[in-house]
Amino acid sequence: MIWIPFTTLLRKESTRFLRIWSQTLLPPVINQSLYFIVFGSFIGSQVSDINGVSYMAFLVPGLVMMSVINSSFSNVVSSFFGNKFQRSIEELMVSPTPNSVIIAGYASGGVLRGIIVGTLVFMISFAFVRPNVEHLLIVILFVFLTALVFALGGLVNGIFAKKFDDVSIFSTFILTPLTYFGGVFYSIRDLPIFWQNISKANPILYMIDGFRYGFYGQSDFDIRLSISLLIAFTIILVALNAHLLKKGLGMRS
Amino acid sequence: MKKIIMKRSLAIEIKGLRKTYAGGTKALKGLNLSVEEGDFFALLGSNGAGKTTTIGILTSLVNKSAGKVHVFNYDLDKDINAVKSQIGVVPQEFNFNVFEKVIDIIVCQAGYFGVPRKIAEKRAEEILKALDLWDKRNKVSRSLSGGMKRRLLIARALIHKPKLLILDEPTAGVDVELRYGMWKYLKELNKEGMTILLTTHYLEEVEQLCKNMAMIREGKVIAQGSVQELLKSLEKQSYVLEVYNNEKAQKQIMEVEIAANESITALIQKLSEKGILVNDIQPKTNRMEQLFLKLLK
């Protein structure tokens, strides 16, 4: 009774973003390509190596992770809110599909889109640099857990959202700044101590740093701390989503 | 799933149901209702009486404030998923994804109820053919006409073979021909054993389809019973007759009033004995409308 609703939801979600690939897959690939060209090729050639890695190679994990974060988050928030807005979410709510399956189905859709976009961006990076992958399992673990955390975050946003503006507010005012200040373009070791300490409160920093460790075998933080944080966020967000769905916030009067 | 053994075979048993919305509106004030298995039951009442709230609670779209609800003896509080499995719902408003294809909407809904995809596809074909939507299966739902969208809601509600079908004004805005087609289909489903709960503002629909009914007013049931028995409670009925005088062969229109427990056939017989032949009989006012207004007084 769990497997069939889960595969149905996952299939529906993946069909949705694949059907509108020009809105869901193509834009992040173009955006990140522009970053590679402008920051990597044009500006990067004038920037010295970071921790013994060329600036272009340093950028690759950050830009891949940035696309994974944005894609997994926006996939779930837009899909869930779209269903809420059209009231087609009632199809799920009148069914015996458990809330755990609803969370798993939507989150898996987000993770899948995040990983597909991340893979495409990684492939694009080959046109500019041949990044080294030292710890493949760490790369896979970080990309999966990060996509999962942001897909779950997207679901929380989708549940809370009451109007279309609410879908983009978190993404624009919180997620994007945190991503840009999360070490995509620089190592925090290069920042003054004050800003290093401030940056440590940014969870995205640990995700990108851990992911980069998988490529180059060096990180600003202990990799175990980063993994622990990702697992903690996953648990908190699963519990929060379960609570919100049980209450039926914005869906059940 | 724990099933409670009860003596009577009830599809729906509601006791003391109350609902107060966040704004303080009391939609239900201790509603009691019983619907037997296999019944074709009408839930009537004016706008805002509490019909949609009752349906919302039955289908888990509205949280109840107090009271007990059992569906086929499953307790809504203890076995919500078992309750959900028994019910197919046709809502008042269209609530499917307008960008999805008809077939995808139906097959996905089956999946949410745990029906394997291959079985769902086979069932979808049967139901869509029965509802004359098979040709539209690959169309996105927003391209369908209003009547087709209504039928799509019915198809979606039936895909998991529910034992109880709840229809919230299913024929609103549907043309006469289509409405008659839907009635026929619903009658067949009921004949096959499906319990049907219907709310409608077309009172003719109730007289044509339903065995039993309940009238809700201000969140409470004010009358419940057999449709025919309740109709008999009307004191009198008015008819418009088109009659011919046997000798003059002149057509005349006359209005008659007879007691509700008297037969119109007896009146025709009496007129015939006096040389007046009845060519056509029409009820002056719809009997269900009379009953509706009487109960609401």
Coordinates of C-alpha atoms in Angstrom, one line a residue:
Chain A
M1 CA 0.0 0.0 0.0
I2 CA 3.0 2.3 0.2
W3 CA 5.0 1.3 -2.9
I4 CA 2.2 2.0 -5.5
P5 CA 1.2 5.5 -4.3
F6 CA 4.9 6.3 -4.0
T7 CA 5.8 5.3 -7.5
T8 CA 2.6 7.0 -8.8
L9 CA 3.6 10.3 -7.2
L10 CA 7.2 10.0 -8.3
R11 CA 6.2 9.2 -11.8
K12 CA 3.8 12.1 -11.8
E13 CA 6.4 14.5 -10.5
S14 CA 9.2 13.4 -12.9
T15 CA 6.8 13.5 -15.9
R16 CA 5.8 17.0 -14.9
F17 CA 9.4 18.4 -14.9
L18 CA 10.5 16.4 -17.9
R19 CA 7.4 17.6 -19.9
I20 CA 8.3 21.3 -19.2
W21 CA 12.1 20.7 -19.6
S22 CA 12.6 24.1 -21.2
Q23 CA 11.5 25.7 -17.9
T24 CA 13.0 23.2 -15.5
L25 CA 16.2 21.7 -16.9
L26 CA 17.4 24.2 -19.5
P27 CA 17.5 27.5 -17.6
P28 CA 19.9 26.3 -14.8
V29 CA 22.2 24.7 -17.4
I30 CA 22.4 28.0 -19.3
N31 CA 22.8 30.1 -16.1
Q32 CA 25.7 27.9 -14.8
S33 CA 27.3 27.9 -18.3
L34 CA 27.3 31.7 -18.1
Y35 CA 29.0 31.5 -14.7
F36 CA 31.6 29.2 -16.1
I37 CA 32.3 31.6 -19.0
V38 CA 32.2 34.9 -17.1
F39 CA 33.6 33.9 -13.7
G40 CA 35.6 30.9 -14.7
S41 CA 37.1 31.9 -18.0
F42 CA 37.1 35.7 -18.1
I43 CA 37.7 36.6 -14.5
G44 CA 39.0 33.3 -13.2
S45 CA 42.1 33.5 -15.5
Q46 CA 43.2 36.5 -13.4
V47 CA 42.5 34.8 -10.0
S48 CA 45.2 32.7 -8.4
D49 CA 44.7 29.1 -7.4
I50 CA 42.6 28.4 -4.3
N51 CA 44.1 25.7 -2.0
G52 CA 46.1 24.5 -4.9
V53 CA 43.2 24.2 -7.3
S54 CA 42.6 26.4 -10.3
Y55 CA 39.8 28.9 -9.9
M56 CA 37.8 27.3 -12.7
A57 CA 38.1 23.8 -11.1
F58 CA 37.3 25.4 -7.7
L59 CA 34.1 26.8 -9.1
V60 CA 32.7 23.5 -10.5
P61 CA 31.5 21.9 -7.2
G62 CA 30.0 25.2 -6.1
L63 CA 28.1 25.8 -9.3
V64 CA 26.9 22.2 -9.5
M65 CA 25.7 22.4 -5.9
M66 CA 24.0 25.8 -6.5
S67 CA 22.0 24.3 -9.4
V68 CA 21.1 21.2 -7.3
I69 CA 19.9 23.4 -4.4
N70 CA 17.8 25.7 -6.6
S71 CA 16.3 22.9 -8.7
S72 CA 15.4 20.6 -6.0
F73 CA 13.8 23.4 -3.9
S74 CA 11.9 25.1 -6.7
N75 CA 10.6 21.8 -8.1
V76 CA 8.8 20.8 -5.0
V77 CA 7.6 24.3 -4.0
S78 CA 6.1 25.0 -7.4
S79 CA 4.6 21.6 -7.9
F80 CA 3.0 21.4 -4.5
F81 CA 1.7 24.9 -4.5
G82 CA 0.4 24.4 -8.0
N83 CA -1.6 21.4 -6.8
K84 CA -2.8 23.4 -3.8
F85 CA -3.8 26.3 -6.0
Q86 CA -5.8 24.1 -8.4
R87 CA -7.0 22.1 -5.5
S88 CA -5.8 18.9 -7.2
I89 CA -4.0 18.2 -3.9
E90 CA -7.4 17.0 -2.8
E91 CA -6.8 13.9 -5.0
L92 CA -4.1 12.9 -2.6
M93 CA -5.9 14.0 0.6
V94 CA -9.1 12.0 0.0
S95 CA -6.9 8.9 -0.8
P96 CA -5.4 6.6 1.9
T97 CA -1.9 7.6 0.8
P98 CA 0.0 8.1 4.1
N99 CA 1.6 11.5 4.7
S100 CA 5.0 9.8 4.8
V101 CA 4.5 8.7 1.2
I102 CA 3.4 12.2 0.2
I103 CA 6.6 13.6 1.7
A104 CA 8.7 10.8 0.1
G105 CA 7.0 11.2 -3.3
Y106 CA 7.4 15.0 -3.6
A107 CA 10.9 15.0 -2.1
S108 CA 12.0 12.2 -4.5
G109 CA 10.7 14.3 -7.4
G110 CA 12.8 17.2 -6.2
V111 CA 15.9 15.1 -5.6
L112 CA 15.6 13.6 -9.1
R113 CA 15.4 17.0 -10.7
G114 CA 18.2 18.3 -8.6
I115 CA 20.5 15.4 -9.5
I116 CA 19.6 15.6 -13.3
V117 CA 20.3 19.3 -13.4
G118 CA 23.5 18.8 -11.3
T119 CA 24.7 16.1 -13.7
L120 CA 24.0 18.3 -16.7
V121 CA 25.9 21.2 -15.2
F122 CA 28.8 18.9 -14.2
M123 CA 28.9 17.7 -17.9
I124 CA 28.9 21.3 -19.1
S125 CA 32.0 22.0 -16.9
F126 CA 33.9 19.6 -19.0
A127 CA 34.0 22.2 -21.7
F128 CA 36.1 24.4 -19.5
V129 CA 38.0 22.2 -17.1
R130 CA 38.5 18.5 -16.3
P131 CA 37.6 18.4 -12.6
N132 CA 39.2 15.8 -10.4
V133 CA 36.9 13.5 -8.4
E134 CA 38.8 12.1 -5.4
H135 CA 36.0 10.6 -3.4
L136 CA 33.1 9.6 -5.6
L137 CA 31.0 8.3 -2.7
I138 CA 31.3 11.6 -0.8
V139 CA 30.3 13.4 -4.0
I140 CA 27.2 11.2 -4.4
L141 CA 26.3 11.4 -0.7
F142 CA 26.5 15.2 -0.6
V143 CA 24.6 15.8 -3.7
F144 CA 21.9 13.4 -2.6
L145 CA 21.6 14.7 0.9
T146 CA 21.7 18.4 -0.2
A147 CA 19.0 17.8 -2.8
L148 CA 16.9 16.0 -0.2
V149 CA 17.2 18.8 2.3
F150 CA 16.2 21.4 -0.2
A151 CA 13.4 19.3 -1.7
L152 CA 12.0 18.9 1.9
G153 CA 12.5 22.6 2.4
G154 CA 10.6 23.3 -0.8
L155 CA 7.7 21.2 0.5
V156 CA 7.5 23.2 3.7
N157 CA 7.4 26.4 1.6
G158 CA 4.8 24.8 -0.6
I159 CA 2.6 23.9 2.4
F160 CA 2.9 27.4 3.9
A161 CA 2.4 29.3 0.6
K162 CA -0.9 30.9 0.2
K163 CA -0.3 32.9 -3.0
F164 CA 2.2 32.8 -5.8
D165 CA 4.4 35.5 -4.2
D166 CA 5.0 33.2 -1.3
V167 CA 6.6 30.6 -3.6
S168 CA 9.4 32.9 -4.6
I169 CA 9.9 35.0 -1.4
F170 CA 12.0 32.4 0.5
S171 CA 14.0 31.5 -2.6
T172 CA 14.7 35.1 -3.5
F173 CA 15.4 36.6 -0.1
I174 CA 16.9 33.7 1.8
L175 CA 18.0 30.9 -0.4
T176 CA 19.8 32.9 -3.1
P177 CA 21.8 35.1 -0.7
L178 CA 22.8 32.1 1.5
T179 CA 23.9 30.2 -1.7
Y180 CA 26.0 33.1 -2.9
F181 CA 27.6 33.5 0.5
G182 CA 27.9 29.8 0.8
G183 CA 31.4 29.5 -0.7
V184 CA 30.4 28.9 -4.3
F185 CA 32.8 31.5 -5.6
Y186 CA 35.4 31.6 -2.8
S187 CA 36.9 29.8 0.2
I188 CA 36.0 31.2 3.6
R189 CA 39.7 30.9 4.5
D190 CA 40.2 34.0 2.3
L191 CA 37.7 36.0 4.4
P192 CA 38.5 38.2 7.4
I193 CA 38.0 36.3 10.7
F194 CA 34.8 38.2 11.5
W195 CA 33.2 37.2 8.2
Q196 CA 34.5 33.7 8.6
N197 CA 32.6 33.4 11.9
I198 CA 29.5 34.9 10.4
S199 CA 29.7 32.5 7.5
K200 CA 29.8 29.6 9.8
A201 CA 26.1 30.2 10.5
N202 CA 25.3 29.5 6.9
P203 CA 24.3 25.8 6.5
I204 CA 24.9 25.9 2.7
L205 CA 28.5 26.6 3.3
Y206 CA 28.9 23.1 4.9
M207 CA 27.1 21.5 2.0
I208 CA 29.3 23.1 -0.7
D209 CA 32.4 22.6 1.3
G210 CA 31.7 18.9 1.9
F211 CA 30.8 18.4 -1.8
R212 CA 34.1 20.1 -2.8
Y213 CA 36.0 17.8 -0.5
G214 CA 34.7 14.9 -2.6
F215 CA 36.4 16.5 -5.6
Y216 CA 39.7 17.7 -4.3
G217 CA 40.1 16.0 -0.9
Q218 CA 40.3 19.2 1.1
S219 CA 37.7 21.2 3.0
D220 CA 37.4 24.1 5.3
F221 CA 35.4 22.1 7.9
D222 CA 35.4 18.5 9.2
I223 CA 33.5 16.4 6.7
R224 CA 31.7 14.6 9.5
L225 CA 30.3 17.8 10.8
S226 CA 28.9 18.6 7.4
I227 CA 27.3 15.2 7.0
S228 CA 25.9 15.3 10.5
L229 CA 24.3 18.7 9.7
L230 CA 22.7 17.4 6.5
I231 CA 21.3 14.4 8.4
A232 CA 20.0 16.7 11.2
F233 CA 18.3 19.0 8.7
T234 CA 16.7 16.1 6.9
I235 CA 15.3 14.7 10.1
I236 CA 14.0 18.1 11.2
L237 CA 12.4 18.9 7.9
V238 CA 10.8 15.4 7.6
A239 CA 9.3 15.9 11.1
L240 CA 8.1 19.4 10.2
N241 CA 6.5 18.3 7.0
A242 CA 4.8 15.4 8.7
H243 CA 3.4 17.7 11.3
L244 CA 2.2 20.3 8.8
L245 CA 0.5 17.6 6.6
K246 CA -1.1 16.1 9.6
K247 CA -2.6 19.5 10.5
G248 CA -3.5 19.9 6.9
L249 CA -2.2 23.5 6.9
G250 CA -3.9 25.5 4.1
M251 CA -5.5 22.3 2.8
R252 CA -7.9 21.2 5.4
S253 CA -10.3 23.6 7.1
Chain B
M1 CA -7.3 -2.2 10.6
K2 CA -9.7 -2.9 13.4
K3 CA -13.3 -3.5 12.3
I4 CA -16.0 -3.0 14.8
I5 CA -18.9 -5.5 14.5
M6 CA -22.3 -3.8 14.5
K7 CA -25.8 -5.2 14.1
R8 CA -27.1 -2.9 11.3
S9 CA -25.4 -2.7 7.9
L10 CA -24.8 1.0 7.6
A11 CA -22.7 2.7 5.0
I12 CA -22.7 6.0 6.9
E13 CA -23.4 6.6 10.6
I14 CA -22.9 10.1 11.9
K15 CA -23.7 11.0 15.5
G16 CA -23.6 14.5 17.1
L17 CA -21.4 16.0 14.3
R18 CA -20.3 19.5 14.9
K19 CA -18.1 21.8 13.0
T20 CA -17.1 25.3 13.9
Y21 CA -14.8 27.0 11.4
A22 CA -11.9 29.2 12.4
G23 CA -13.9 32.4 11.9
G24 CA -16.5 31.1 14.4
T25 CA -19.1 30.0 11.9
K26 CA -21.0 27.0 13.2
A27 CA -21.7 24.9 10.1
L28 CA -22.9 21.8 11.9
K29 CA -24.6 21.7 15.2
G30 CA -25.0 18.1 16.3
L31 CA -25.9 16.4 13.0
N32 CA -27.1 12.8 13.1
L33 CA -27.4 10.8 10.0
S34 CA -27.7 7.2 9.0
V35 CA -27.4 5.8 5.4
E36 CA -27.9 2.2 4.8
E37 CA -25.6 0.1 2.6
G38 CA -26.9 0.0 -1.0
D39 CA -29.0 3.1 -0.6
F40 CA -29.3 6.0 -3.0
F41 CA -29.6 8.8 -0.6
A42 CA -30.2 12.5 -1.0
L43 CA -28.8 15.1 1.3
L44 CA -30.9 18.2 0.8
G45 CA -30.9 21.7 2.2
S46 CA -30.5 25.3 1.3
N47 CA -27.2 26.9 0.5
G48 CA -25.1 27.0 3.7
A49 CA -27.2 24.4 5.5
G50 CA -24.1 22.2 6.0
K51 CA -24.2 19.7 3.2
T52 CA -20.8 20.4 1.8
T53 CA -19.2 20.5 5.3
T54 CA -20.7 17.1 6.1
I55 CA -19.3 15.7 2.8
G56 CA -16.0 17.4 3.6
I57 CA -15.7 15.7 6.9
L58 CA -16.7 12.3 5.4
T59 CA -13.9 12.7 2.8
S60 CA -11.3 14.0 5.3
L61 CA -11.1 17.4 3.7
V62 CA -12.6 19.1 6.7
N63 CA -11.7 18.5 10.3
K64 CA -14.7 17.9 12.5
S65 CA -15.0 19.8 15.8
A66 CA -16.9 17.0 17.6
G67 CA -19.0 13.9 17.0
K68 CA -18.5 10.4 15.6
V69 CA -18.4 9.3 12.0
H70 CA -18.4 5.7 10.9
V71 CA -18.2 4.6 7.2
F72 CA -19.0 0.9 6.7
N73 CA -18.3 0.5 10.4
Y74 CA -14.8 2.0 10.2
D75 CA -14.3 4.8 12.7
L76 CA -13.0 8.0 11.1
D77 CA -11.0 8.8 14.2
K78 CA -9.3 5.4 14.4
D79 CA -9.2 4.1 10.8
I80 CA -9.1 7.1 8.6
N81 CA -7.3 5.3 5.8
A82 CA -9.9 2.5 5.9
V83 CA -12.6 5.1 5.7
K84 CA -10.9 6.8 2.8
S85 CA -10.6 3.5 0.9
Q86 CA -14.4 3.0 0.9
I87 CA -15.2 6.4 -0.6
G88 CA -15.2 7.9 -4.0
V89 CA -16.0 11.6 -4.1
V90 CA -17.3 13.9 -6.9
P91 CA -16.8 17.4 -5.6
Q92 CA -18.9 20.5 -6.5
E93 CA -15.9 22.3 -8.0
F94 CA -13.5 21.0 -10.6
N95 CA -10.3 20.0 -8.6
F96 CA -8.1 18.3 -11.1
N97 CA -4.8 19.5 -12.6
V98 CA -5.8 21.4 -15.7
F99 CA -2.5 20.6 -17.4
E100 CA -2.8 16.9 -17.1
K101 CA -4.3 14.4 -19.5
V102 CA -7.6 12.8 -18.7
I103 CA -6.0 9.3 -18.6
D104 CA -3.2 10.5 -16.3
I105 CA -5.6 12.0 -13.9
I106 CA -7.6 8.8 -13.6
V107 CA -4.6 6.4 -13.5
C108 CA -2.8 8.5 -10.9
Q109 CA -5.9 8.6 -8.7
A110 CA -6.0 4.8 -8.8
G111 CA -2.3 4.7 -7.8
Y112 CA -3.0 6.8 -4.7
F113 CA -5.5 4.2 -3.7
G114 CA -3.0 1.4 -4.2
V115 CA -4.4 0.1 -7.5
P116 CA -1.5 -1.4 -9.7
R117 CA -1.0 0.6 -12.9
K118 CA -1.9 -2.2 -15.3
I119 CA -5.2 -2.8 -13.5
A120 CA -5.8 1.0 -13.3
E121 CA -5.3 1.4 -17.1
K122 CA -7.8 -1.4 -17.8
R123 CA -10.4 0.0 -15.4
A124 CA -9.8 3.5 -16.8
E125 CA -10.7 2.3 -20.3
E126 CA -13.9 0.7 -19.0
I127 CA -15.0 3.7 -17.1
L128 CA -14.0 6.3 -19.7
K129 CA -15.9 4.3 -22.3
A130 CA -19.0 4.0 -20.1
L131 CA -18.9 7.8 -19.6
D132 CA -18.2 8.5 -23.2
L133 CA -14.8 10.1 -22.5
W134 CA -12.5 7.4 -24.0
D135 CA -11.9 9.5 -27.2
K136 CA -10.7 12.4 -25.0
R137 CA -8.3 10.3 -22.9
N138 CA -5.2 12.0 -24.3
K139 CA -6.6 15.5 -24.1
V140 CA -5.5 17.8 -21.3
S141 CA -8.3 18.3 -18.9
R142 CA -8.6 22.1 -19.4
S143 CA -9.6 21.5 -23.1
L144 CA -12.8 19.5 -22.0
S145 CA -16.3 21.0 -22.0
G146 CA -18.1 21.6 -18.7
G147 CA -20.1 18.4 -19.1
M148 CA -17.0 16.4 -19.9
K149 CA -15.2 17.7 -16.8
R150 CA -18.2 16.6 -14.7
R151 CA -17.9 13.1 -16.1
L152 CA -14.2 13.2 -15.6
L153 CA -14.8 13.8 -11.9
I154 CA -17.1 10.8 -11.8
A155 CA -14.6 8.6 -13.6
R156 CA -11.9 9.6 -11.2
A157 CA -14.1 8.9 -8.2
L158 CA -14.9 5.4 -9.5
I159 CA -11.5 4.2 -10.5
H160 CA -10.7 2.5 -7.1
K161 CA -14.1 0.8 -7.0
P162 CA -15.4 2.5 -3.9
K163 CA -18.3 1.1 -2.0
L164 CA -19.7 4.6 -1.3
L165 CA -19.9 7.2 -4.0
I166 CA -20.5 10.8 -2.7
L167 CA -21.7 13.3 -5.3
D168 CA -21.8 17.0 -4.4
E169 CA -24.1 18.6 -7.0
P170 CA -22.9 16.4 -9.8
T171 CA -25.3 17.7 -12.5
A172 CA -24.8 21.5 -11.8
G173 CA -24.5 23.2 -15.2
V174 CA -25.0 20.0 -17.1
D175 CA -27.4 19.9 -20.1
V176 CA -30.6 17.9 -19.9
E177 CA -29.5 15.1 -22.3
L178 CA -26.2 14.6 -20.4
R179 CA -28.0 14.8 -17.1
Y180 CA -30.3 11.9 -18.1
G181 CA -27.3 9.9 -19.2
M182 CA -25.6 10.5 -15.9
W183 CA -28.8 9.5 -14.0
K184 CA -28.9 6.2 -16.0
Y185 CA -25.3 5.5 -15.2
L186 CA -25.7 6.3 -11.5
K187 CA -28.8 4.1 -11.3
E188 CA -26.8 1.2 -12.8
L189 CA -24.0 1.7 -10.2
N190 CA -26.5 1.7 -7.4
K191 CA -28.2 -1.4 -8.8
E192 CA -24.8 -3.1 -8.7
G193 CA -24.7 -2.4 -5.0
M194 CA -22.9 0.8 -4.7
T195 CA -24.2 3.2 -2.0
I196 CA -24.7 6.7 -3.3
L197 CA -25.0 9.9 -1.3
L198 CA -26.1 12.8 -3.4
T199 CA -26.6 16.5 -2.8
T200 CA -28.4 18.5 -5.5
H201 CA -30.5 21.5 -6.1
Y202 CA -32.4 19.7 -8.9
L203 CA -35.2 18.2 -6.8
E204 CA -36.5 16.2 -9.8
E205 CA -33.2 14.4 -9.5
V206 CA -34.0 13.3 -6.0
E207 CA -37.5 12.0 -7.0
Q208 CA -36.0 10.1 -10.0
L209 CA -33.0 8.6 -8.3
C210 CA -33.2 8.4 -4.5
K211 CA -34.8 6.0 -2.2
N212 CA -34.2 7.9 1.0
M213 CA -33.4 11.5 1.9
A214 CA -32.5 13.8 4.7
M215 CA -33.1 17.5 4.9
I216 CA -30.5 19.6 6.7
R217 CA -31.2 23.0 8.1
E218 CA -28.7 25.2 10.0
G219 CA -26.4 22.3 10.6
K220 CA -29.0 19.8 11.8
V221 CA -31.1 17.1 10.1
I222 CA -34.7 18.2 10.4
A223 CA -36.3 15.3 8.5
Q224 CA -35.1 11.9 7.3
G225 CA -36.9 9.0 5.6
S226 CA -38.1 7.5 2.4
V227 CA -38.5 9.9 -0.4
Q228 CA -41.9 8.4 -1.3
E229 CA -43.1 8.5 2.3
L230 CA -42.0 12.1 2.8
L231 CA -43.8 13.0 -0.4
K232 CA -47.0 11.4 0.9
S233 CA -46.8 13.8 3.8
L234 CA -47.8 16.6 1.5
E235 CA -51.4 17.5 2.2
K236 CA -52.5 18.2 -1.3
Q237 CA -51.2 18.1 -4.9
S238 CA -52.2 20.4 -7.8
Y239 CA -52.5 19.3 -11.4
V240 CA -53.1 21.0 -14.7
L241 CA -55.3 18.9 -16.9
E242 CA -56.0 19.2 -20.6
V243 CA -59.5 17.9 -21.1
Y244 CA -62.0 17.3 -23.9
N245 CA -65.7 17.5 -23.6
N246 CA -66.9 14.3 -25.3
E247 CA -69.8 16.0 -27.1
K248 CA -68.3 19.3 -28.1
A249 CA -64.8 18.0 -28.7
Q250 CA -63.5 21.3 -27.3
K251 CA -60.1 21.5 -25.7
Q252 CA -60.1 23.0 -22.2
I253 CA -57.4 23.5 -19.5
M254 CA -58.5 22.9 -15.9
E255 CA -56.7 23.0 -12.6
V256 CA -57.5 20.4 -9.9
E257 CA -56.4 19.9 -6.3
I258 CA -56.5 16.5 -4.7
A259 CA -55.4 15.2 -1.3
A260 CA -51.9 13.7 -1.3
N261 CA -53.2 10.3 -0.3
E262 CA -55.8 10.3 -3.2
S263 CA -55.0 8.9 -6.6
I264 CA -55.1 11.0 -9.7
T265 CA -56.4 7.9 -11.6
A266 CA -59.6 8.0 -9.5
L267 CA -60.1 11.6 -10.5
I268 CA -59.7 10.7 -14.2
Q269 CA -62.2 7.9 -13.8
K270 CA -64.7 10.3 -12.2
L271 CA -64.3 12.9 -15.0
S272 CA -64.6 10.2 -17.7
E273 CA -67.9 9.1 -16.1
K274 CA -69.1 12.7 -16.6
G275 CA -68.1 12.6 -20.3
I276 CA -64.8 14.6 -19.8
L277 CA -61.8 13.0 -21.3
V278 CA -58.3 13.8 -20.0
N279 CA -55.7 14.3 -22.8
D280 CA -52.7 15.4 -20.7
I281 CA -51.8 15.7 -17.0
Q282 CA -49.0 17.9 -15.6
P283 CA -48.3 18.5 -11.9
K284 CA -48.9 22.2 -11.3
T285 CA -45.8 22.5 -9.0
N286 CA -43.0 20.0 -8.6
R287 CA -43.8 17.7 -5.7
M288 CA -40.3 17.7 -4.5
E289 CA -40.2 21.4 -4.5
Q290 CA -43.4 21.5 -2.4
L291 CA -41.9 19.0 0.0
F292 CA -38.6 21.0 0.2
L293 CA -40.4 24.2 1.0
K294 CA -42.7 22.5 3.5
L295 CA -39.8 21.0 5.4
L296 CA -37.9 24.2 5.5
K297 CA -40.8 26.1 7.0

